XYZ file of C-alpha atoms in Angstrom:
719
model
C 0.000 0.000 0.000
C 2.797 2.394 0.935
C 4.579 1.590 -2.327
C 1.420 2.236 -4.367
C 0.976 5.659 -2.771
C 4.554 6.864 -2.600
C 5.751 5.844 -6.051
C 3.384 8.081 -8.043
C 3.835 10.895 -5.501
C 7.590 10.678 -5.904
C 7.381 10.614 -9.683
C 4.942 13.545 -9.881
C 6.777 15.740 -7.376
C 10.137 15.076 -8.993
C 8.668 16.000 -12.355
C 7.325 19.318 -11.062
C 10.204 20.227 -8.807
C 13.172 19.381 -10.949
C 11.514 20.461 -14.190
C 12.461 17.165 -15.737
C 11.428 13.574 -15.161
C 13.709 10.671 -14.677
C 11.247 8.326 -16.390
C 9.168 10.751 -18.415
C 8.337 10.255 -22.059
C 9.353 13.853 -22.759
C 12.729 15.629 -22.755
C 13.900 17.606 -19.730
C 11.259 20.206 -19.013
C 13.895 22.602 -17.791
C 14.876 23.191 -21.400
C 11.313 23.197 -22.655
C 10.276 25.849 -20.179
C 12.024 28.732 -21.908
C 8.766 30.600 -21.674
C 6.300 28.321 -23.325
C 3.975 31.241 -23.891
C 6.816 33.105 -25.554
C 7.749 30.141 -27.739
C 4.169 29.528 -28.769
C 3.824 33.189 -29.628
C 7.032 32.893 -31.646
C 5.343 30.254 -33.757
C 2.602 32.762 -34.491
C 4.828 35.808 -34.686
C 8.095 36.028 -36.564
C 9.558 38.389 -39.011
C 11.064 39.047 -42.381
C 13.584 41.792 -42.274
C 14.337 41.378 -45.959
C 10.822 42.386 -46.990
C 10.918 45.626 -45.054
C 14.546 46.624 -44.689
C 15.379 50.260 -45.053
C 17.754 51.219 -47.795
C 19.556 53.247 -45.162
C 20.491 50.196 -43.164
C 23.504 48.079 -44.047
C 22.307 45.085 -46.022
C 23.895 41.667 -45.441
C 25.739 39.972 -48.301
C 23.679 37.641 -50.436
C 25.419 34.455 -49.268
C 27.287 35.161 -46.030
C 29.162 32.353 -44.340
C 27.791 30.951 -41.090
C 30.544 32.486 -38.984
C 29.807 36.002 -40.227
C 26.081 35.435 -39.683
C 26.690 34.412 -36.087
C 28.995 37.381 -35.510
C 26.420 39.771 -36.947
C 23.674 38.205 -34.838
C 25.763 38.434 -31.684
C 26.682 42.053 -32.463
C 23.025 42.988 -32.851
C 22.065 41.089 -29.710
C 24.688 42.910 -27.669
C 23.740 46.295 -29.147
C 20.110 45.788 -28.134
C 20.732 44.131 -24.766
C 23.700 46.083 -23.371
C 22.234 49.583 -22.691
C 20.056 48.419 -19.784
C 22.969 46.825 -17.928
C 24.976 50.063 -18.150
C 22.075 52.441 -17.530
C 21.127 54.475 -14.483
C 19.312 51.352 -13.262
C 22.385 49.143 -13.632
C 22.975 48.560 -9.904
C 19.486 47.207 -9.300
C 19.603 45.247 -12.560
C 22.936 43.571 -11.831
C 21.959 42.797 -8.232
C 18.740 41.139 -9.364
C 20.552 39.218 -12.099
C 23.088 37.955 -9.558
C 20.213 36.823 -7.338
C 18.621 34.943 -10.228
C 21.886 33.173 -11.049
C 22.422 32.329 -7.388
C 18.956 30.801 -7.167
C 19.610 28.910 -10.403
C 22.849 27.573 -8.951
C 20.951 26.499 -5.829
C 18.320 24.654 -7.876
C 21.057 22.816 -9.757
C 22.548 21.729 -6.441
C 19.125 20.532 -5.325
C 18.812 18.519 -8.548
C 22.141 16.817 -7.866
C 20.986 16.032 -4.342
C 17.776 14.477 -5.610
C 19.798 12.397 -8.048
C 21.539 10.663 -5.135
C 18.309 10.491 -3.139
C 16.688 8.723 -6.075
C 19.469 6.150 -6.177
C 19.088 5.281 -2.494
C 15.289 5.373 -2.716
C 15.142 2.778 -5.491
C 17.877 0.680 -3.911
C 15.759 0.415 -0.766
C 12.745 -0.406 -2.902
C 14.591 -3.138 -4.849
C 16.040 -4.589 -1.636
C 12.607 -4.605 0.014
C 14.137 -2.725 2.943
C 11.057 -1.085 4.453
C 12.951 0.791 7.170
C 15.429 2.310 4.679
C 12.595 3.002 2.251
C 10.656 4.928 4.936
C 13.779 6.905 5.825
C 14.423 7.825 2.171
C 10.779 8.761 1.791
C 11.090 11.195 4.705
C 14.259 12.600 3.141
C 12.309 13.168 -0.061
C 9.483 14.950 1.733
C 11.951 17.202 3.547
C 13.745 17.825 0.269
C 10.498 18.869 -1.395
C 9.650 21.223 1.466
C 13.097 22.826 1.382
C 13.626 22.778 -2.383
C 10.311 24.030 -3.759
C 10.806 27.632 -2.495
C 14.095 27.888 -4.397
C 12.436 26.891 -7.672
C 9.479 29.220 -7.129
C 11.668 32.164 -6.102
C 13.995 31.563 -9.058
C 11.117 31.794 -11.531
C 9.611 34.799 -9.744
C 12.945 36.639 -9.665
C 13.496 35.895 -13.347
C 10.047 37.183 -14.343
C 10.332 40.381 -12.293
C 13.785 41.080 -13.734
C 12.390 40.487 -17.224
C 9.578 42.942 -16.488
C 12.033 45.526 -15.182
C 14.232 45.103 -18.258
C 11.267 45.399 -20.592
C 9.975 48.526 -18.845
C 13.360 50.238 -19.165
C 13.753 49.247 -22.813
C 10.209 50.399 -23.611
C 10.955 53.827 -22.197
C 14.369 53.880 -23.933
C 12.973 53.037 -27.368
C 9.954 55.326 -27.004
C 12.203 58.276 -26.195
C 14.320 57.645 -29.288
C 11.277 56.881 -31.451
C 9.546 60.163 -30.560
C 12.709 62.289 -30.586
C 13.175 64.776 -33.448
C 10.030 63.559 -35.269
C 11.668 60.160 -35.880
C 8.248 58.501 -35.805
C 7.106 60.845 -38.576
C 10.121 60.103 -40.768
C 9.660 56.361 -40.352
C 5.994 56.573 -41.312
C 6.254 59.129 -44.118
C 9.208 57.409 -45.781
C 8.093 53.809 -45.097
C 11.508 52.919 -43.720
C 10.490 49.829 -41.737
C 7.295 47.921 -41.089
C 5.283 48.086 -37.863
C 7.544 49.969 -35.417
C 4.713 49.762 -32.875
C 4.867 45.976 -32.929
C 8.618 46.029 -32.431
C 8.227 48.173 -29.325
C 5.368 46.144 -27.844
C 5.761 42.515 -28.902
C 9.412 42.201 -29.849
C 10.738 43.946 -26.735
C 8.621 41.687 -24.537
C 9.815 38.577 -26.384
C 13.423 39.741 -26.362
C 13.720 40.401 -22.640
C 11.908 37.295 -21.444
C 13.615 34.941 -23.898
C 17.078 36.441 -23.486
C 16.884 35.893 -19.739
C 15.502 32.395 -20.144
C 18.180 31.384 -22.630
C 20.913 32.900 -20.450
C 19.728 31.018 -17.381
C 19.313 27.841 -19.393
C 22.882 28.072 -20.686
C 24.167 28.795 -17.191
C 22.187 25.913 -15.700
C 23.288 23.638 -18.543
C 26.944 24.448 -17.854
C 26.616 23.658 -14.151
C 24.579 20.541 -14.935
C 27.188 19.396 -17.412
C 29.963 19.612 -14.863
C 27.961 18.047 -12.036
C 26.254 15.161 -13.817
C 29.111 14.343 -16.200
C 31.187 13.400 -13.167
C 28.339 11.195 -11.886
C 27.799 9.495 -15.244
C 31.492 8.992 -15.941
C 31.901 7.431 -12.490
C 29.021 4.991 -13.130
C 30.074 3.797 -16.594
C 32.490 5.703 -18.920
C 31.153 4.090 -22.164
C 27.709 5.510 -21.374
C 29.229 8.985 -21.344
C 30.744 8.351 -24.802
C 27.367 7.141 -26.128
C 25.789 10.330 -24.792
C 28.286 12.563 -26.610
C 27.782 10.811 -29.933
C 24.004 10.826 -29.542
C 23.717 14.508 -28.612
C 26.124 15.901 -31.227
C 24.606 13.731 -33.963
C 21.106 14.854 -33.022
C 22.119 18.518 -33.037
C 23.663 18.255 -36.496
C 20.624 16.495 -37.956
C 18.167 18.998 -36.405
C 20.074 21.944 -37.895
C 19.968 20.378 -41.355
C 16.297 19.380 -41.148
C 15.084 22.662 -39.635
C 17.185 25.247 -41.467
C 14.191 26.528 -43.440
C 12.367 27.521 -40.244
C 14.416 30.669 -39.759
C 13.278 32.399 -42.941
C 9.685 31.192 -42.534
C 9.626 32.583 -39.000
C 10.961 35.876 -40.347
C 8.174 36.100 -42.898
C 5.328 35.111 -40.606
C 5.324 38.106 -38.301
C 5.350 40.646 -41.107
C 2.438 38.949 -42.832
C 0.493 38.707 -39.574
C 1.252 42.359 -38.816
C 0.102 43.442 -42.280
C -3.190 41.608 -41.782
C -3.710 43.148 -38.344
C -2.851 46.624 -39.671
C -5.497 46.256 -42.388
C -8.095 45.519 -39.713
C -6.986 48.603 -37.765
C -7.385 50.689 -40.916
C -10.948 49.451 -41.329
C -11.731 50.459 -37.759
C -10.144 53.904 -38.098
C -11.855 54.653 -41.409
C -15.165 52.928 -40.726
C -17.333 55.905 -41.691
C -15.514 56.625 -44.958
C -15.678 52.968 -45.991
C -19.375 52.861 -45.120
C -20.082 55.999 -47.182
C -18.208 54.554 -50.153
C -19.861 51.177 -49.735
C -16.406 49.646 -49.973
C -17.070 46.581 -47.869
C -16.372 44.121 -50.670
C -13.107 45.825 -51.575
C -12.005 45.751 -47.956
C -13.040 42.108 -47.690
C -10.881 41.213 -50.689
C -7.891 43.100 -49.293
C -8.258 41.520 -45.861
C -8.640 38.012 -47.285
C -5.665 38.533 -49.592
C -3.435 39.497 -46.676
C -4.797 36.713 -44.509
C -4.191 34.230 -47.330
C -0.568 35.372 -47.527
C -0.127 34.782 -43.788
C -2.037 31.494 -44.025
C 0.126 30.156 -46.864
C 3.341 31.055 -45.067
C 2.084 29.526 -41.823
C 1.212 26.351 -43.728
C 4.803 26.114 -44.943
C 5.998 26.828 -41.412
C 3.865 24.026 -39.995
C 5.153 21.589 -42.634
C 8.754 22.480 -41.795
C 7.971 22.136 -38.083
C 6.334 18.770 -38.713
C 9.406 17.486 -40.521
C 11.618 18.638 -37.679
C 9.360 17.084 -35.050
C 9.511 13.696 -36.801
C 13.158 13.668 -35.822
C 13.002 15.455 -32.457
C 10.162 13.300 -31.117
C 12.026 10.116 -31.959
C 15.182 11.646 -30.531
C 13.555 12.467 -27.197
C 11.666 9.180 -26.825
C 14.715 7.016 -27.526
C 16.528 8.454 -24.517
C 14.009 6.714 -22.224
C 15.533 3.337 -22.942
C 19.023 4.133 -24.251
C 20.848 4.664 -20.915
C 19.048 1.717 -19.269
C 19.900 -0.507 -22.244
C 23.598 0.421 -21.977
C 23.962 -0.229 -18.220
C 21.467 -3.144 -17.977
C 24.181 -5.826 -18.635
C 26.093 -4.490 -15.626
C 22.955 -4.837 -13.460
C 22.294 -8.347 -14.707
C 25.892 -9.338 -13.899
C 25.506 -7.898 -10.390
C 28.097 -5.148 -10.831
C 25.652 -2.328 -10.012
C 22.518 -1.990 -7.920
C 19.061 -1.247 -9.259
C 19.145 2.320 -7.926
C 22.222 3.043 -10.040
C 20.140 2.442 -13.174
C 17.763 5.172 -12.060
C 20.707 7.416 -11.207
C 22.332 6.860 -14.610
C 19.057 7.549 -16.439
C 18.617 10.785 -14.472
C 22.207 11.912 -15.103
C 21.958 10.884 -18.764
C 18.786 12.970 -19.209
C 20.379 15.973 -17.541
C 23.516 15.915 -19.649
C 21.681 15.070 -22.848
C 19.395 18.033 -22.263
C 22.463 20.249 -21.812
C 24.060 18.988 -25.016
C 20.815 19.002 -26.976
C 19.607 22.559 -26.458
C 19.633 23.159 -30.208
C 17.517 20.060 -30.830
C 14.905 20.902 -28.222
C 14.818 24.661 -28.802
C 15.509 24.954 -32.527
C 12.208 26.662 -33.318
C 12.528 28.990 -30.335
C 16.114 29.846 -31.289
C 15.174 30.588 -34.899
C 12.276 32.774 -33.752
C 14.481 34.542 -31.217
C 17.058 35.287 -33.911
C 14.231 36.901 -35.889
C 13.388 39.114 -32.924
C 17.050 40.087 -32.552
C 17.271 41.017 -36.235
C 14.011 42.938 -36.046
C 15.016 44.961 -32.989
C 18.541 45.371 -34.316
C 17.198 46.818 -37.540
C 14.985 49.209 -35.579
C 17.869 50.186 -33.319
C 20.162 50.870 -36.285
C 17.460 52.993 -37.859
C 17.061 55.099 -34.716
C 20.838 55.530 -34.432
C 21.134 56.622 -38.057
C 18.560 59.378 -37.399
C 16.841 58.228 -40.604
C 17.480 61.048 -43.024
C 16.780 60.005 -46.573
C 17.065 63.562 -47.782
C 20.824 63.135 -48.016
C 20.340 60.494 -50.694
C 18.838 63.114 -53.018
C 20.469 66.384 -52.037
C 23.849 67.296 -50.668
C 22.439 70.445 -49.034
C 19.526 70.663 -46.682
C 17.348 73.428 -45.325
C 18.793 75.139 -42.274
C 16.197 75.597 -39.552
C 17.178 77.757 -36.567
C 15.489 79.298 -33.549
C 16.813 82.512 -32.044
C 15.884 84.724 -29.146
C 13.976 87.744 -30.413
C 15.977 89.961 -28.084
C 19.227 88.986 -29.877
C 18.000 89.433 -33.433
C 18.990 92.526 -35.370
C 16.444 93.232 -38.048
C 18.105 94.770 -41.112
C 15.997 95.888 -44.042
C 16.711 94.747 -47.574
C 18.912 97.800 -48.167
C 21.027 97.098 -45.065
C 19.486 99.685 -42.767
C 18.099 98.719 -39.373
C 14.408 97.908 -39.476
C 12.429 100.812 -38.110
C 9.083 99.115 -37.645
C 8.102 98.401 -34.051
C 6.600 94.965 -34.628
C 8.792 92.037 -33.680
C 10.051 89.776 -36.438
C 8.784 86.228 -35.944
C 9.920 84.371 -39.063
C 12.519 84.888 -41.761
C 12.825 82.751 -44.891
C 15.947 83.203 -47.008
C 16.673 81.683 -50.427
C 14.475 78.687 -49.726
C 14.322 76.015 -52.409
C 12.030 73.221 -51.230
C 12.206 69.673 -52.593
C 10.370 66.438 -51.807
C 12.363 64.044 -49.588
C 11.583 60.950 -51.643
C 12.551 61.895 -55.192
C 13.950 65.431 -54.936
C 11.209 67.116 -57.012
C 11.439 70.894 -56.581
C 8.266 72.509 -55.256
C 9.327 76.091 -54.463
C 12.216 78.052 -56.015
C 14.272 80.611 -54.082
C 11.626 81.917 -51.655
C 12.198 85.043 -49.537
C 9.761 86.155 -46.832
C 9.718 88.043 -43.533
C 6.834 87.656 -41.116
C 6.400 90.199 -38.334
C 4.033 90.303 -35.406
C 0.472 90.799 -36.744
C 1.598 89.947 -40.302
C -1.097 87.424 -41.177
C -0.024 85.513 -44.293
C -2.298 83.494 -46.584
C -0.644 80.877 -48.822
C -2.668 80.012 -51.927
C -2.054 77.921 -55.005
C -3.259 74.893 -56.943
C -3.335 71.465 -55.346
C 0.103 69.829 -55.316
C 2.026 73.080 -55.654
C 3.731 72.663 -52.270
C 1.666 74.755 -49.863
C 1.480 72.176 -47.076
C 5.045 71.108 -47.825
C 6.168 74.650 -47.049
C 4.588 74.340 -43.599
C 6.324 70.974 -43.190
C 9.641 72.703 -43.848
C 8.796 75.384 -41.274
C 8.001 72.663 -38.740
C 11.299 70.893 -39.447
C 9.622 67.787 -40.872
C 11.177 68.311 -44.320
C 14.807 69.356 -44.741
C 15.203 68.453 -48.386
C 16.374 71.451 -50.388
C 18.436 74.497 -49.465
C 18.021 77.850 -47.818
C 17.371 79.057 -44.303
C 14.308 79.354 -42.072
C 14.722 81.330 -38.832
C 12.177 81.666 -36.044
C 12.571 84.476 -33.503
C 11.248 83.357 -30.153
C 9.689 85.402 -27.401
C 12.410 87.430 -25.697
C 10.682 86.884 -22.339
C 11.177 83.125 -22.526
C 13.936 81.572 -20.477
C 15.716 80.526 -23.653
C 19.052 81.830 -24.796
C 20.845 81.600 -28.102
C 23.507 79.431 -26.477
C 20.855 76.850 -25.614
C 19.670 76.661 -29.192
C 23.206 76.390 -30.473
C 23.919 73.409 -28.223
C 24.012 69.970 -29.804
C 21.176 68.663 -27.685
C 18.732 71.475 -28.470
C 19.746 72.378 -32.005
C 16.767 72.653 -34.307
C 14.137 72.492 -31.585
C 11.437 75.035 -30.889
C 9.967 76.081 -27.613
C 6.556 74.583 -27.016
C 4.088 77.443 -27.063
C 5.982 79.649 -29.544
C 4.739 77.949 -32.716
C 1.621 75.785 -33.057
C 0.469 73.857 -36.117
C -3.199 73.146 -36.856
C -3.724 70.484 -39.552
C -6.845 70.117 -41.686
C -7.857 67.035 -39.705
C -6.993 67.724 -36.049
C -5.377 65.065 -33.943
C -7.674 63.758 -31.212
C -5.685 62.302 -28.317
C -6.738 59.208 -26.393
C -8.136 60.870 -23.301
C -10.805 63.095 -21.808
C -12.277 66.278 -23.240
C -10.081 68.207 -20.812
C -6.991 66.495 -22.192
C -8.081 67.346 -25.743
C -8.074 71.029 -24.831
C -4.779 70.976 -22.946
C -2.915 69.146 -25.717
C -0.060 69.752 -26.523
C 0.913 72.745 -24.391
C 0.269 70.971 -21.080
C 1.122 67.301 -21.003
C -0.778 65.030 -18.657
C 1.288 63.593 -15.825
C 0.955 59.882 -15.219
C -1.162 58.933 -12.262
C -1.219 55.519 -10.652
C -4.039 53.347 -11.883
C -6.362 52.232 -9.084
C -5.701 48.648 -8.200
C -2.350 48.605 -9.982
C 0.725 47.230 -8.307
C 4.422 47.791 -8.606
C 7.360 45.478 -8.254
C 8.869 46.758 -4.975
C 7.771 50.295 -5.934
C 10.828 51.033 -8.069
C 9.924 49.911 -11.562
C 11.761 52.208 -14.043
C 8.828 52.555 -16.426
C 6.871 55.760 -16.771
C 8.302 59.166 -16.007
C 6.697 62.298 -14.712
C 7.409 65.375 -16.770
C 8.827 67.814 -14.249
C 9.099 70.484 -16.952
C 5.345 70.907 -17.328
C 4.257 74.420 -16.372
C 1.465 73.603 -13.951
C 1.407 77.179 -12.649
C -0.058 78.581 -15.883
C -2.257 75.584 -16.586
C -5.800 76.681 -17.514
C -8.501 76.165 -14.921
C -11.857 74.529 -15.551
C -13.405 77.998 -15.939
C -10.773 78.884 -18.547
C -11.593 75.748 -20.495
C -15.339 76.422 -20.374
C -14.900 80.034 -21.511
C -12.659 78.956 -24.379
C -15.196 76.370 -25.535
C -17.829 79.119 -25.555
C -15.530 81.300 -27.668
C -15.319 78.630 -30.350
C -19.060 77.856 -30.042
C -18.562 74.411 -28.535
C -19.925 75.025 -25.054
C -22.797 72.631 -25.688
C -20.568 69.540 -26.008
C -19.724 69.600 -22.282
C -23.304 68.721 -21.348
C -23.678 66.542 -24.410
C -20.836 64.222 -23.356
C -21.115 64.463 -19.574
C -18.447 66.974 -18.567
C -14.828 67.814 -19.257
C -13.587 64.549 -17.783
C -15.725 62.300 -19.949
C -13.872 59.758 -22.057
C -14.874 59.001 -25.657
C -13.421 58.148 -29.051
C -13.442 61.838 -29.987
C -12.453 61.406 -33.617
C -15.636 59.351 -34.068
C -18.196 61.188 -31.909
C -17.259 64.710 -33.057
C -17.801 65.909 -36.599
C -14.825 67.240 -38.540
C -16.132 70.774 -38.096
C -16.372 70.291 -34.318
C -12.861 68.845 -34.278
C -11.566 71.903 -36.135
C -13.252 74.234 -33.643
C -11.752 72.182 -30.806
C -8.327 72.679 -32.393
C -8.904 76.452 -32.370
C -9.770 76.164 -28.677
C -6.342 74.574 -28.135
C -4.817 77.465 -30.049
C -6.546 80.081 -27.880
C -5.515 78.306 -24.687
C -1.842 77.816 -25.594
C -1.432 81.400 -26.957
C 1.522 80.771 -29.319
C 3.379 83.639 -30.975
C 2.820 82.096 -34.406
C 0.183 79.658 -35.669
C 0.466 77.606 -38.862
C -3.009 76.741 -40.174
C -3.275 74.130 -42.933
C -6.830 74.531 -44.256
C -7.900 74.430 -40.629
C -11.399 75.791 -41.337
C -12.150 73.732 -44.463
C -15.040 71.885 -42.794
C -16.658 75.052 -41.379
C -19.216 77.390 -42.820
C -18.134 80.976 -43.585
C -19.788 82.410 -40.467
C -17.932 80.056 -38.091
C -14.729 80.541 -40.087
C -14.960 84.314 -39.717
C -15.753 83.994 -36.012
C -12.687 81.805 -35.318
C -10.317 84.102 -37.191
C -11.703 87.056 -35.253
C -11.054 85.191 -32.002
C -7.393 84.467 -32.740
C -6.890 88.023 -34.024
C -8.307 89.347 -30.744
C -5.947 87.025 -28.854
C -2.969 88.669 -30.596
C -1.817 85.504 -32.376
C 0.026 85.895 -35.666
C -0.927 83.207 -38.148
C 0.032 81.763 -41.510
C -2.860 80.052 -43.295
C -3.218 77.715 -46.232
C -6.540 77.852 -48.015
C -8.446 77.989 -51.284
C -11.437 80.144 -50.339
C -11.319 83.750 -51.467
C -13.200 84.678 -48.270
C -9.983 84.027 -46.340
C -8.238 87.033 -47.878
C -10.070 89.504 -45.631
C -8.485 87.925 -42.546
C -4.928 88.290 -43.876
C -2.799 91.235 -44.893
C -0.382 89.299 -47.124
C -0.868 86.605 -49.731
C 1.832 84.240 -50.950
C 0.729 82.727 -54.237
C 2.566 79.594 -55.351
C 2.229 78.012 -58.770
C 3.226 74.490 -59.786
C 6.985 74.453 -60.346
C 8.357 73.786 -63.813
C 11.093 71.154 -63.404
C 12.923 72.559 -66.454
C 12.938 76.137 -65.175
C 14.783 77.839 -62.334
C 12.399 80.821 -62.296
C 10.624 81.667 -59.101
C 7.177 80.148 -58.925
C 5.790 82.389 -56.196
C 4.580 85.945 -55.693
C 4.041 87.952 -52.512
C 1.038 90.301 -52.611
C -0.706 92.780 -50.414
C -4.093 91.297 -49.531
C -5.790 94.660 -50.106
C -4.381 94.975 -53.652
C -6.720 94.276 -56.561
C -5.983 92.565 -59.838
C -2.735 90.884 -58.807
C -1.266 88.489 -61.303
C -1.112 84.816 -60.445
C 1.870 82.895 -61.726
C 5.619 82.566 -61.487
C 7.775 85.658 -61.142
C 10.409 86.608 -63.652
C 13.976 86.452 -62.448
C 14.357 90.238 -62.561
C 11.348 90.803 -60.305
C 12.208 91.522 -56.686
C 9.760 90.298 -54.045
C 8.300 92.965 -51.840
C 9.341 91.184 -48.630
C 12.893 90.172 -49.523
């Protein structure tokens, strides 16, 4: 009765505690537990860097040798992994890593101890020594009680360290991704696919799997030393059989499964493309519904799903072929060590418990030698993640500037303190007008970043306080592109754009000349309003405060932290909370733009909705003007920002920003806009064969002005 109860208990507990089974029909679970959820997600998510590689990034040779591939992979792995371990959080990180390795070392020692306990346990069982059997059973129970905490704490410490690493890397990559409009350049120039997925999924996979593989290699090394000595002591030929078996299995698995790497690469991109198409349907639901484009969308979605389906089918076939070998490989080890040492048992040279000990040691060492066999799919998927993050990291380091591929020169964009600027007139005399100069454009030739097509030739313009400029011209002539150049989004071309900031700001010319702040504007000095305003994910209050006052991160109710020191989200200490508008200010501003009714309509300023869906385009444009009135910039750039409004609301909004003392530059097609501006810049479509100026500056009050390119001998009124 005791035997019937204790034998299955022993087997089950050993299986759970040691993460491998001495008599199991599966390989050592310690090597299969490299994040099963991560590995299974790898099978669903992998990547093709070849299909989406940026031309800026160094491309690998067509047929590199294996050594160079491994060196390149290791170099990328180290480039992605190293920053965290040398960051401001390095002390905590290294201490936690040391704790994880110490716990791993302790669990290996416990495994060795159980190996000897198992030998004595089965010897007592074979000898029918009930007293010794009971004693060994008590030893086992004590071992379980003392050993289980080490295994649990090891896994917990590993997971919390992985979470800490991921949180730091998420913040690190987000800062670089959002710095200097990098996110805009990636999207507008289609440099790489799905950067969002790389930040979310790939970072999570990288940190958890890198830790798991590192601990597995460390544990395997200790196991190899410990159990090799045991196995060699029992029967040296068995150790030789193990070496031949493990190395042969590794070589065969590499040959059989070599196609998995590329298939894993391709799968994630195809899955991401399919998911992105579904997101596009959600974001453009109303437009698709108006067009009645459901069938077209269905065809596109099915086409992308079919591409992912076909690749996954090939991946499953390759995995099946590999598993034919790996399953046979892992099942044969159940009988191989026993078959080798059985003659010694039959001849009476060893006891029955030694067979169990040799099988246990054999499984340990074979698992250490056979990591490639057991984890080939996980390794191939992990290499895809490394390549994917490495590509993203290289792109961020290169500061992704494709303009250099088309033009040697680029537009110079500078920001100066208005108090330091001397304002000479075109004849060299000092400017006598009292208004402050806000913007100066000198010899600006604007080109497209992708193919270098010239949009504007040799533009000169000065904008002073209260100089409201209207930019007009046919579609495609470069009106919005000119605003992109002013915002620093496009640098392709030549010339100089200078903004003169408020002299009362705490900004000095030395700050703008510094490497860190070169080419950056002060928030609040210049504000851009696009034709379709950006609606943030947040409350109505947050819509109004964006972007002048960022929202600090508050703790989510019910959320928890890992020992309260997780290096994840940061609080922006530079936010000017002193001048932050009050609730009354927000309500008054909404009334000014004729949106006061939406507060009651949606349940208050702190109500949360999908604002881009529940507000009409006209209401969104009025909300954008409310942001403008609240932030009070010196200069506003309006890109057809009233296109969805009737003339009465358009006139009312322009009157409001005029009353607020905001200087603005507008793009528009309506002739009614001219009465709200005192200058008009007319741009015509550039002739690629001509170097003549294709713009004219006019006084808005002048009648009968010509529209078309200027002759070379004509001098612009504002140069």
